[in-house]
mmCIF file of C-alpha atoms in Angstrom:
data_model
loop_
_atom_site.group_PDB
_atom_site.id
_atom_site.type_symbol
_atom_site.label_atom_id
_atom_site.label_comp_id
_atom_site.label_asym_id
_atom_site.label_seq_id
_atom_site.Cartn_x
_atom_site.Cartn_y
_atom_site.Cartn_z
ATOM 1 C CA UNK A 26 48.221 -21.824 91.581
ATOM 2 C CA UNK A 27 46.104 -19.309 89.789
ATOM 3 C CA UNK A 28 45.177 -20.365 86.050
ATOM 4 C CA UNK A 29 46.089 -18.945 82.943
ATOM 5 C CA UNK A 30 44.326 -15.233 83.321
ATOM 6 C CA UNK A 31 42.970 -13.291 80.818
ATOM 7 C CA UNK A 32 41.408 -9.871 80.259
ATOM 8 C CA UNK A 33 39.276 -7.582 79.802
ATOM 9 C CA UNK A 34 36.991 -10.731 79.283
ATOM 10 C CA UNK A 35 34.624 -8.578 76.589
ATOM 11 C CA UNK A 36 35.870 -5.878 74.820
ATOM 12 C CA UNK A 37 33.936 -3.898 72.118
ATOM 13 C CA UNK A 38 35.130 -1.534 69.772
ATOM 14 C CA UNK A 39 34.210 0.626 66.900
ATOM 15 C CA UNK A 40 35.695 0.002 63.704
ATOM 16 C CA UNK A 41 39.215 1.752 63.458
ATOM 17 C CA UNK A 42 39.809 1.253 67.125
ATOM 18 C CA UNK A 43 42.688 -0.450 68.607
ATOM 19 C CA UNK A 44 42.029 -4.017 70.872
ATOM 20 C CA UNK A 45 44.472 -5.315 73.208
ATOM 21 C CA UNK A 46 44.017 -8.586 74.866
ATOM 22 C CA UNK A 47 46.070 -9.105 77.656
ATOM 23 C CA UNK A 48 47.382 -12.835 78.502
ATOM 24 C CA UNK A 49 48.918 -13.997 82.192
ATOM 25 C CA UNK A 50 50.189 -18.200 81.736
ATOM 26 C CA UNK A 51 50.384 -19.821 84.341
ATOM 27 C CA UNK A 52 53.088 -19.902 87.421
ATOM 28 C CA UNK A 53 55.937 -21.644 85.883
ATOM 29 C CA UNK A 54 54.931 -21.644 82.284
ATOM 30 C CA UNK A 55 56.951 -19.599 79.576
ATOM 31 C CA UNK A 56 55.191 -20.653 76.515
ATOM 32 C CA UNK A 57 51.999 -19.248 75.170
ATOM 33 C CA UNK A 58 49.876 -19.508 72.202
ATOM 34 C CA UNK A 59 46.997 -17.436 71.151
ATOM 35 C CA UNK A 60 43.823 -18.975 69.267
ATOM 36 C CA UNK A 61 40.721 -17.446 67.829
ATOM 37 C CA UNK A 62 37.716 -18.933 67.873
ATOM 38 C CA UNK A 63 34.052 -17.866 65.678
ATOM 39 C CA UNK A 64 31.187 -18.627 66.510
ATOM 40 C CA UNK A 65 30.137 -22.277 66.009
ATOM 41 C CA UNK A 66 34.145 -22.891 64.478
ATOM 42 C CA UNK A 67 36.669 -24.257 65.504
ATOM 43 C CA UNK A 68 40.135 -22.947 67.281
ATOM 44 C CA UNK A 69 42.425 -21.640 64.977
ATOM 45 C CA UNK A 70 45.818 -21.286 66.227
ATOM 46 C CA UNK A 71 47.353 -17.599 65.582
ATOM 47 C CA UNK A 72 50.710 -17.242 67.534
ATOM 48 C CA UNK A 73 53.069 -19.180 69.955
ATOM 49 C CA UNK A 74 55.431 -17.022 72.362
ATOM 50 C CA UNK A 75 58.102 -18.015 74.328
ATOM 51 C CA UNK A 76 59.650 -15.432 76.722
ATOM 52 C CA UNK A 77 60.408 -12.465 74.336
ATOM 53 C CA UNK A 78 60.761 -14.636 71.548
ATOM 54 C CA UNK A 79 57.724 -15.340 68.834
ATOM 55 C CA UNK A 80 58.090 -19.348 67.547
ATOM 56 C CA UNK A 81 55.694 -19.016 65.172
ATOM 57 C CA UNK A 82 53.339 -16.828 63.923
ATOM 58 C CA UNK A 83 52.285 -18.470 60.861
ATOM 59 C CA UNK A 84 48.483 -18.080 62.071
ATOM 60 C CA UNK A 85 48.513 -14.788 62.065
ATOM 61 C CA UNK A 86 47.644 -12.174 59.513
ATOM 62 C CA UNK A 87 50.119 -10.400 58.223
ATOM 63 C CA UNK A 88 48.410 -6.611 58.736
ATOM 64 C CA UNK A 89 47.356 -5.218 61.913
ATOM 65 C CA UNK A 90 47.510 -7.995 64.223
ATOM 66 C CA UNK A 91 51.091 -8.162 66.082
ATOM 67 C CA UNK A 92 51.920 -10.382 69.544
ATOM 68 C CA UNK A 93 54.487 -10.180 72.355
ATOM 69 C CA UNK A 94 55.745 -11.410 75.262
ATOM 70 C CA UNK A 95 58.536 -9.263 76.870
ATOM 71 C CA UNK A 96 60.542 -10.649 79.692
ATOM 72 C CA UNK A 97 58.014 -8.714 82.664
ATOM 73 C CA UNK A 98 54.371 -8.434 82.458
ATOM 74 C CA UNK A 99 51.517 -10.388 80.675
ATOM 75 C CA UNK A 100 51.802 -11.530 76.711
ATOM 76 C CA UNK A 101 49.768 -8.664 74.554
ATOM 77 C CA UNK A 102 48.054 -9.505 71.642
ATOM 78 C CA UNK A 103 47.341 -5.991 69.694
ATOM 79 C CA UNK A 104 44.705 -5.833 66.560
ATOM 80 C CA UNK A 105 44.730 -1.986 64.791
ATOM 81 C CA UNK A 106 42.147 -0.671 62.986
ATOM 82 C CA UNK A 107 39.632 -3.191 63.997
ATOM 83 C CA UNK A 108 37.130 -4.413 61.423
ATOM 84 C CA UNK A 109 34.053 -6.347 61.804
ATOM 85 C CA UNK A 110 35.325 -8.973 60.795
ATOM 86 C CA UNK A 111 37.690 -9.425 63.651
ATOM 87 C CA UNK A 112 34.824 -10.072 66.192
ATOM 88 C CA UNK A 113 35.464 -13.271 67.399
ATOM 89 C CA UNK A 114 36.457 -15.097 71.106
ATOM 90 C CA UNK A 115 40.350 -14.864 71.754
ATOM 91 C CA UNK A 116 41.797 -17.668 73.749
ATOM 92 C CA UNK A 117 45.313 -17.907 75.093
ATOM 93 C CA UNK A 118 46.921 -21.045 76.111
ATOM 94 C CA UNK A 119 49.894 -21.547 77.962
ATOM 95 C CA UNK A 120 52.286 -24.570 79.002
ATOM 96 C CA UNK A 121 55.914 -25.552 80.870
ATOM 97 C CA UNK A 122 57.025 -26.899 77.851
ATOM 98 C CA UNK A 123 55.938 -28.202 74.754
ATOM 99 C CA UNK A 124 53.072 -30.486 76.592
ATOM 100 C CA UNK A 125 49.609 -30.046 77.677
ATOM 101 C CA UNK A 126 48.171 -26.333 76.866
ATOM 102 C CA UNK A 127 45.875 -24.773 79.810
ATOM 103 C CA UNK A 128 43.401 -22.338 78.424
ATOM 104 C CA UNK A 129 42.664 -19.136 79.566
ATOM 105 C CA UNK A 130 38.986 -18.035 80.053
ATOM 106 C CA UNK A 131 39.528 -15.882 76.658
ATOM 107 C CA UNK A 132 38.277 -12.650 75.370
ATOM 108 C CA UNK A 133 35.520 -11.723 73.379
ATOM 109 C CA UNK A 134 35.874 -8.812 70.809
ATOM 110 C CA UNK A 135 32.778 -7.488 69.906
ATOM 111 C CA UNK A 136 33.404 -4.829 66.608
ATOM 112 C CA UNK A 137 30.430 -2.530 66.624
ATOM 113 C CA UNK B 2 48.776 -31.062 55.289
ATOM 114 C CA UNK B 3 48.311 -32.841 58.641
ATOM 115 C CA UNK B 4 45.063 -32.642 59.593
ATOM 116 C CA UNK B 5 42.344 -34.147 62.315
ATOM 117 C CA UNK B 6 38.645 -35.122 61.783
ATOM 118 C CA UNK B 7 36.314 -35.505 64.278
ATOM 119 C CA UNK B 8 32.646 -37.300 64.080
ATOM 120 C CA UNK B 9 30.239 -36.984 64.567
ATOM 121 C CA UNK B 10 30.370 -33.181 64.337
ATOM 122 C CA UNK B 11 26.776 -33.299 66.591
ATOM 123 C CA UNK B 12 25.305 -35.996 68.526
ATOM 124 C CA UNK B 13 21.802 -35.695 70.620
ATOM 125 C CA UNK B 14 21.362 -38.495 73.740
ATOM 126 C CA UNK B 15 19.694 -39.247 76.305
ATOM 127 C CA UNK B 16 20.407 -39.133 80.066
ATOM 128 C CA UNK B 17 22.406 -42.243 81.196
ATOM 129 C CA UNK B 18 23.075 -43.260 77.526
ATOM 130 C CA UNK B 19 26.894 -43.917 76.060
ATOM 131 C CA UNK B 20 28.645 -42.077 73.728
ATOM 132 C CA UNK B 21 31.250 -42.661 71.742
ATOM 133 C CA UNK B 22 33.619 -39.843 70.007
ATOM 134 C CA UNK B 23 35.421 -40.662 67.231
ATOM 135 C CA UNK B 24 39.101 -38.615 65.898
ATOM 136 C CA UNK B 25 41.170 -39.226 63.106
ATOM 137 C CA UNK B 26 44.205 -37.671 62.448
ATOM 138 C CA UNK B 27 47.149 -37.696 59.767
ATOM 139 C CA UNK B 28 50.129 -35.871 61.166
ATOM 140 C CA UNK B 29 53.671 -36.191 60.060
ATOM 141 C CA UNK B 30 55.888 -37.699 62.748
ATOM 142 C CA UNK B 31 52.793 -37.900 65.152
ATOM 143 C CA UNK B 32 53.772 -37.404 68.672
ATOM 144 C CA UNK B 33 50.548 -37.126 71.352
ATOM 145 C CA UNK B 34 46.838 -36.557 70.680
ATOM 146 C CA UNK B 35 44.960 -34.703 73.792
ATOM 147 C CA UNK B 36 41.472 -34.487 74.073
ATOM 148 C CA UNK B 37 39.565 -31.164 75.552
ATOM 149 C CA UNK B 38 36.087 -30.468 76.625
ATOM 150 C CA UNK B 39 34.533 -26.835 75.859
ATOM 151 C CA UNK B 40 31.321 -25.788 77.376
ATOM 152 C CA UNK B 41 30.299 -21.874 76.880
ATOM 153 C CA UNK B 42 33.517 -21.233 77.973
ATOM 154 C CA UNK B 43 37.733 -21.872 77.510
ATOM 155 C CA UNK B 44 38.756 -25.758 76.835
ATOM 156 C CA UNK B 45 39.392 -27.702 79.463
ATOM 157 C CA UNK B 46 41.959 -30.864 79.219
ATOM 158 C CA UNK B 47 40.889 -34.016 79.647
ATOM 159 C CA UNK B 48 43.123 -36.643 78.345
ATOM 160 C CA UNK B 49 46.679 -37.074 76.320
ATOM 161 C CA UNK B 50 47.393 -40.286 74.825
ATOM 162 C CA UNK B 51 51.399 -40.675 72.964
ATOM 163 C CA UNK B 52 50.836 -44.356 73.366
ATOM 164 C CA UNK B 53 48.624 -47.081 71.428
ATOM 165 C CA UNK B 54 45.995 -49.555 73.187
ATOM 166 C CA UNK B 55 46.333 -48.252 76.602
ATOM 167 C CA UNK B 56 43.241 -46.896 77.812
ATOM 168 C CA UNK B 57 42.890 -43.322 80.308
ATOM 169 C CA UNK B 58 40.209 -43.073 82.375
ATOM 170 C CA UNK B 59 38.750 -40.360 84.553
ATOM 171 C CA UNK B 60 35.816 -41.247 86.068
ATOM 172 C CA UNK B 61 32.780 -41.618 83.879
ATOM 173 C CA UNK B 62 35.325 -40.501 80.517
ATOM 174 C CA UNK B 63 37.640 -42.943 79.370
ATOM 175 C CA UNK B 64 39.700 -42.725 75.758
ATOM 176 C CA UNK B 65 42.293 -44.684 73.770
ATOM 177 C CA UNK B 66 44.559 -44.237 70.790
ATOM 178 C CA UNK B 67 45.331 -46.715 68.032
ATOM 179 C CA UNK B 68 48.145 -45.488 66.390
ATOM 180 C CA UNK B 69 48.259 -48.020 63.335
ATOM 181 C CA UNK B 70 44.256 -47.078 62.005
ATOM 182 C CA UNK B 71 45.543 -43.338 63.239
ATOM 183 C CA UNK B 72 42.532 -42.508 65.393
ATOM 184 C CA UNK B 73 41.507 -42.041 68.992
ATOM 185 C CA UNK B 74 37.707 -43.040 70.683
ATOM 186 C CA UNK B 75 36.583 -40.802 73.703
ATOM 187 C CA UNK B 76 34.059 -43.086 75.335
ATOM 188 C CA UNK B 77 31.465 -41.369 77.855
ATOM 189 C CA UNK B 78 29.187 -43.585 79.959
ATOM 190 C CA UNK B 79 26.265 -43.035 81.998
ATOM 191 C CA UNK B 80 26.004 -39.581 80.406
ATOM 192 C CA UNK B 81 24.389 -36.391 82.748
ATOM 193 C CA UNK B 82 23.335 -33.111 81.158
ATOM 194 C CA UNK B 83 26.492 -31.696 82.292
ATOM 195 C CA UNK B 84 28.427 -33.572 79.923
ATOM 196 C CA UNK B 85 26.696 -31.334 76.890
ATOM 197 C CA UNK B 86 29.410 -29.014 75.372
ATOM 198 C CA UNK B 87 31.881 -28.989 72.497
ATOM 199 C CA UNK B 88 34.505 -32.214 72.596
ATOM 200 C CA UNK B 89 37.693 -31.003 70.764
ATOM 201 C CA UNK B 90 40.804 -33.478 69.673
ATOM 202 C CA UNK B 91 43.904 -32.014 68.909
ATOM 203 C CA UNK B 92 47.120 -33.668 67.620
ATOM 204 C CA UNK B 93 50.515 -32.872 67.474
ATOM 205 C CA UNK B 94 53.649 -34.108 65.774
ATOM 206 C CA UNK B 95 57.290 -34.076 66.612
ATOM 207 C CA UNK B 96 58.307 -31.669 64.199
ATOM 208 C CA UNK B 97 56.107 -28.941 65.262
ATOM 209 C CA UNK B 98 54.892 -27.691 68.506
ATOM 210 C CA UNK B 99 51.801 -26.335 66.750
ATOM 211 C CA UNK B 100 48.165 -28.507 67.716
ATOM 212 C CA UNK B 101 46.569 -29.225 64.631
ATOM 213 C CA UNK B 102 42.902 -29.198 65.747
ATOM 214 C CA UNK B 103 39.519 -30.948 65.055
ATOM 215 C CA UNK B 104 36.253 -28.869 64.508
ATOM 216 C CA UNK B 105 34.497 -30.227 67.553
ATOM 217 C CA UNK B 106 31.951 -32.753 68.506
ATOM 218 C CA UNK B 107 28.640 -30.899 70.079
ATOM 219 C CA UNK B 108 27.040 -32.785 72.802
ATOM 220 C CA UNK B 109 24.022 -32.528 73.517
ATOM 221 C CA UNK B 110 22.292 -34.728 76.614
ATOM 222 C CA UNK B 111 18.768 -34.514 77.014
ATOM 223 C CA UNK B 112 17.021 -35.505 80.753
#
């Protein structure tokens, strides 16, 4: 049973770009969540998908950063118009149910 | 605001000592606290504890909840360098299926 899977692993972008960070859960598991972590901080919990559905989103700003998780495919987490500011490790977690969370190997965004 | 504290926030030791990692929590209707380890890379789970005074072990890691002082102890014995990384506590509470977490304990063993 493969883990939770995500890429690209590193991404780097110029400010303005688009970043999409791509999230597989595990076999099984229908809910995900989405943290971002800085350097030497903590996780800070941004999003939590079920199937097509976002729960909550509460962690997320408002402007340019949108999440989904349609009924086929991998959970997308989309930033637009990067800024520096958004360089940071992006972990996705996912779980059967509201239970333990299995983390994915997460992606670092790198905003040249 | 619920929220969980960890301490210490670093900790240096030597080889084959024990360490003890402290988490305190306040979380409305408090459900299950969980326990991860993060080296240079994603958490991985250790331990989730819903119950008070009964103690989970895995090997060399053992941790326990006391749900009436609201905090949990990760205990780590007979320490090896590969037991330096980041040692994150989360809670969670009934009413919300968010995990409130702690800002880490570093680890750091020296040989």
């Amino acid at each position: 049973n493969a883990g939770v899977m995500q890429n690209p692993r590193h991404l780097v972008r110029r400010r303005g770009q688009e970043a999409r960070l791509r999230c597989s859960p595990m076999k099984g598991h229908s809910h995900v969540y989405w943290y971002r972590q800085l350097p030497e901080e903590g996780l800070k919990f941004m999003v939590y998908l079920q199937k097509e559905n976002i729960i909550d989103e509460s962690g997320m700003p408002k402007e340019r950063f949108s999440a989904e998780f349609p009924k086929e495919g991998p959970s997308i987490l989309r930033i637009q118009q990067v800024v520096r500011g958004d360089s940071a490790a992006y972990f996705c977690a996912s779980s059967p149910g509201e239970q333990v969370q299995f983390f994915g190997p997460g992606t670092r965004l790198t905003v040249l | 605001e619920d929220k969980v504290v960890q301490s210490p926030l670093s900790l240096v030791v030597h080889e084959g000592d024990t360490v003890t990692l402290n988490c305190s929590y306040e979380v409305t209707n408090f459900r299950s606290l969980l326990w991860y380890k993060q080296e240079k890379k994603a958490p991985t789970f250790l331990f989730m504890l819903t119950s008070s005074g009964i103690e989970k072990k895995s090997g060399r890691l053992s941790s326990i909840l006391d749900k009436k002082e609201l905090f949990s102890i990760l205990n780590i014995t007979a320490t090896q360098t590969g037991d330096s990384a980041v040692y994150l506590c989360a809670a969670r509470s009934n009413s919300n299926y968010q995990l409130i977490w702690g800002a880490g304990t570093k680890l750091i063993i020296k040989p």
